[in-house]
Short mmCIF file of C-alpha atoms in Angstrom, two decimals:
data_model
loop_
_atom_site.label_atom_id
_atom_site.label_comp_id
_atom_site.label_asym_id
_atom_site.label_seq_id
_atom_site.Cartn_x
_atom_site.Cartn_y
_atom_site.Cartn_z
CA MET A 1 67.25 102.03 89.12
CA SER A 2 66.93 97.98 89.94
CA THR A 3 69.17 95.96 90.06
CA GLN A 4 69.87 92.49 92.43
CA VAL A 5 73.00 91.06 93.53
CA PRO A 6 72.96 86.87 94.26
CA GLN A 7 74.54 85.55 96.96
CA GLY A 8 78.45 85.08 96.76
CA GLN A 9 79.22 87.36 93.89
CA VAL A 10 81.51 90.11 94.25
CA VAL A 11 80.54 93.28 92.70
CA SER A 12 82.30 96.25 91.77
CA LEU A 13 80.75 99.71 91.55
CA LEU A 14 82.65 101.78 89.17
CA GLY A 15 82.60 105.51 88.18
CA PRO A 16 84.13 108.86 88.69
CA ASN A 17 83.24 111.16 91.54
CA GLY A 18 79.62 112.23 91.92
CA ALA A 19 78.61 109.33 90.17
CA GLY A 20 76.39 108.03 92.77
CA LYS A 21 78.35 105.14 94.35
CA SER A 22 78.50 106.73 97.67
CA THR A 23 75.03 107.52 97.77
CA LEU A 24 73.93 104.02 96.98
CA ILE A 25 76.06 102.66 99.28
CA ASP A 26 74.39 104.67 101.75
CA LEU A 27 70.75 103.06 100.49
CA ILE A 28 72.07 100.07 101.05
CA LEU A 29 73.25 100.55 104.56
CA GLY A 30 70.54 102.60 105.45
CA PRO A 31 71.58 106.17 106.34
CA THR A 32 69.88 107.52 103.11
CA SER A 33 66.25 106.80 102.61
CA PRO A 34 65.24 105.95 98.95
CA ASP A 35 63.07 108.60 97.34
CA ALA A 36 60.67 105.35 95.65
CA GLY A 37 61.12 101.67 95.78
CA GLU A 38 63.03 99.65 98.89
CA VAL A 39 66.37 98.39 99.16
CA ARG A 40 66.02 94.60 100.91
CA ILE A 41 69.11 92.67 102.20
CA SER A 42 68.87 88.74 102.42
CA GLY A 43 64.84 89.57 102.61
CA MET A 44 65.80 92.74 105.44
CA SER A 45 65.45 96.28 105.43
CA PRO A 46 69.04 97.82 105.93
CA ALA A 47 68.45 98.61 109.15
CA ASP A 48 67.62 95.53 110.13
CA ALA A 49 70.47 93.52 108.29
CA VAL A 50 72.80 95.98 109.97
CA ARG A 51 71.33 95.14 113.21
CA THR A 52 71.37 91.57 112.86
CA GLY A 53 75.15 91.48 111.77
CA THR A 54 73.82 90.47 108.33
CA ILE A 55 76.13 93.34 106.47
CA GLY A 56 78.99 94.76 107.39
CA ALA A 57 80.85 98.15 105.87
CA MET A 58 84.18 100.21 105.28
CA LEU A 59 83.42 103.20 104.63
CA ARG A 60 85.89 106.07 103.03
CA SER A 61 86.64 107.65 106.30
CA THR A 62 86.24 105.47 109.99
CA ALA A 63 86.87 107.31 113.34
CA LEU A 64 89.13 105.34 115.33
CA LEU A 65 89.36 106.14 118.91
CA ASP A 66 92.62 107.94 119.63
CA ASP A 67 93.69 106.24 123.37
CA ALA A 68 92.87 102.47 122.06
CA THR A 69 95.10 99.46 120.68
CA VAL A 70 94.14 97.93 117.22
CA SER A 71 93.08 94.80 119.37
CA GLU A 72 90.71 97.28 121.66
CA LEU A 73 89.06 98.44 118.93
CA VAL A 74 88.57 95.22 117.61
CA GLY A 75 87.65 93.65 120.40
CA MET A 76 84.88 96.49 121.17
CA VAL A 77 82.93 96.01 117.92
CA ASN A 78 83.62 91.93 118.25
CA SER A 79 81.60 92.56 121.70
CA LEU A 80 78.56 94.34 119.79
CA HIS A 81 77.81 91.09 117.64
CA ARG A 82 75.97 88.16 118.26
CA HIS A 83 78.10 85.52 116.84
CA PRO A 84 81.45 87.46 116.23
CA LEU A 85 84.79 86.19 114.55
CA GLY A 86 86.58 86.62 117.98
CA VAL A 87 89.56 89.18 118.03
CA PRO A 88 92.36 86.55 116.98
CA GLU A 89 90.40 85.55 114.27
CA THR A 90 89.51 89.14 112.83
CA LEU A 91 93.28 90.04 113.04
CA GLN A 92 94.13 87.06 111.25
CA ARG A 93 91.35 87.43 108.46
CA ALA A 94 92.63 91.23 107.91
CA GLY A 95 96.19 90.68 107.74
CA ILE A 96 97.05 92.98 110.85
CA ALA A 97 97.85 90.47 113.45
CA ASP A 98 101.00 92.29 113.60
CA LEU A 99 99.31 95.67 114.28
CA ALA A 100 97.37 94.07 117.38
CA SER A 101 99.06 96.41 120.34
CA ARG A 102 99.59 99.26 118.33
CA ARG A 103 97.80 102.35 119.01
CA SER A 104 95.34 104.24 116.81
CA THR A 105 97.27 107.23 116.48
CA ARG A 106 100.03 105.40 115.64
CA LEU A 107 98.55 104.08 112.11
CA SER A 108 99.66 105.30 108.59
CA GLY A 109 96.57 105.89 106.48
CA GLY A 110 97.02 102.57 104.81
CA GLN A 111 97.19 100.94 108.28
CA ARG A 112 94.02 102.81 109.69
CA GLN A 113 91.91 101.51 106.33
CA ARG A 114 92.97 97.75 107.03
CA VAL A 115 91.65 98.37 110.74
CA ALA A 116 88.38 99.91 109.25
CA TYR A 117 88.41 96.54 106.97
CA ALA A 118 88.66 94.20 110.25
CA LEU A 119 86.30 96.19 112.00
CA ALA A 120 83.87 95.44 109.07
CA ILE A 121 84.97 91.51 108.90
CA ALA A 122 84.17 91.28 112.72
CA GLY A 123 80.69 90.14 112.76
CA ASP A 124 80.91 87.82 109.93
CA PRO A 125 78.42 89.09 108.05
CA ASP A 126 76.95 87.52 104.70
CA VAL A 127 77.69 90.96 103.23
CA LEU A 128 80.60 93.11 103.06
CA VAL A 129 80.14 96.59 101.18
CA LEU A 130 83.16 98.50 100.95
CA ASP A 131 83.33 102.19 99.54
CA GLU A 132 86.92 102.73 97.97
CA PRO A 133 88.51 100.45 100.55
CA THR A 134 92.11 100.57 99.20
CA ALA A 135 92.11 104.63 99.23
CA ALA A 136 95.49 105.60 100.95
CA MET A 137 96.96 102.12 101.17
CA ASP A 138 100.36 101.63 99.71
CA VAL A 139 101.30 98.88 96.96
CA ALA A 140 101.98 96.03 99.86
CA SER A 141 98.80 97.15 101.93
CA ARG A 142 96.79 96.75 98.61
CA HIS A 143 97.85 93.26 97.68
CA ALA A 144 97.16 92.17 101.45
CA PHE A 145 94.11 93.92 101.53
CA TRP A 146 92.87 91.89 98.50
CA ALA A 147 93.98 88.45 99.30
CA SER A 148 91.89 88.81 102.58
CA LEU A 149 88.99 89.72 100.47
CA ARG A 150 89.37 86.92 97.74
CA GLU A 151 89.18 84.14 101.40
CA VAL A 152 86.21 86.13 102.30
CA SER A 153 84.30 86.03 98.80
CA ALA A 154 85.29 82.27 98.73
CA ASN A 155 83.91 81.32 101.72
CA GLY A 156 80.53 82.37 99.67
CA ARG A 157 80.17 86.08 101.30
CA THR A 158 78.86 88.53 98.85
CA VAL A 159 81.03 91.72 98.31
CA LEU A 160 80.28 94.72 97.21
CA PHE A 161 82.89 97.62 96.75
CA ALA A 162 83.47 101.37 94.76
CA THR A 163 86.24 102.09 93.46
CA HIS A 164 87.53 104.45 90.25
CA HIS A 165 90.09 102.22 89.71
CA LEU A 166 89.08 99.61 86.39
CA ALA A 167 92.15 97.79 87.25
CA GLU A 168 90.87 96.52 90.75
CA ALA A 169 87.36 95.54 89.12
CA GLU A 170 89.13 93.99 86.39
CA GLU A 171 91.31 91.34 89.00
CA PHE A 172 88.57 91.27 91.71
CA ALA A 173 84.95 91.37 90.81
CA ASP A 174 82.68 89.06 88.87
CA ARG A 175 80.44 91.77 87.83
CA VAL A 176 80.77 95.64 87.47
CA ILE A 177 77.63 98.05 87.65
CA PHE A 178 79.33 101.31 86.12
CA MET A 179 77.36 104.49 87.30
CA GLN A 180 77.26 108.09 86.43
CA ASP A 181 74.89 111.16 87.52
CA GLY A 182 73.08 108.63 89.78
CA ARG A 183 71.87 106.42 87.43
CA ILE A 184 73.62 102.63 86.47
CA ILE A 185 74.45 102.57 82.69
CA ALA A 186 76.13 99.34 82.52
CA ASP A 187 76.32 96.18 84.68
CA GLY A 188 77.72 93.24 83.41
CA THR A 189 81.31 91.82 83.18
CA VAL A 190 84.62 93.70 83.29
CA THR A 191 84.52 92.87 79.18
CA ASP A 192 80.96 93.88 78.97
CA VAL A 193 81.62 97.45 80.52
CA GLN A 194 84.92 97.36 78.24
CA ASP A 195 83.09 96.50 75.17
CA LEU A 196 80.61 99.08 75.71
CA ALA A 197 82.83 102.11 76.55
CA ALA A 198 85.16 100.89 73.60
CA GLY A 199 86.37 104.04 71.43
CA ARG A 200 84.94 106.33 74.63
CA GLU A 201 86.56 108.57 77.20
#
């Protein structure tokens, strides 16, 4: 399969479990190498994009240090980047300033997801990749998360997020890539994909 995502676009990877969304994200981030062809992010290999902070990622499960506060976690990740946002700015953009002094062991599932999002944006990346970012979030957390992501994309950042929820893609994505059995079977606006799927289950 071959596809390109232009700068500043918000793209949703949509598809059922096992469709290949997470595998594609692994290819983009570098843990998995393609059998053929190549992956380029802003002209760089995935490894170089990660190393330079060009790309940031929020995966489905993120391990957090048990004894650290949210502020300490964000500070640690900020220190790894050449041009970090800084701890206060990262917390504010992620909408978790109120959790700054809370230890990771006292976070709910949804709050852990929000912290993982903060860690993903700490380096102020040009490209943000999110694998089912709203998993475990309650309704209020989802609203706050998407509001934050809108601000990120409004500043010209490229966003790619995987989801099972067509409603999320419909509300937040400029473009939908629908995957099944490791292949892209539809690529276009939400309306394009809905029209293609009309009458099907």
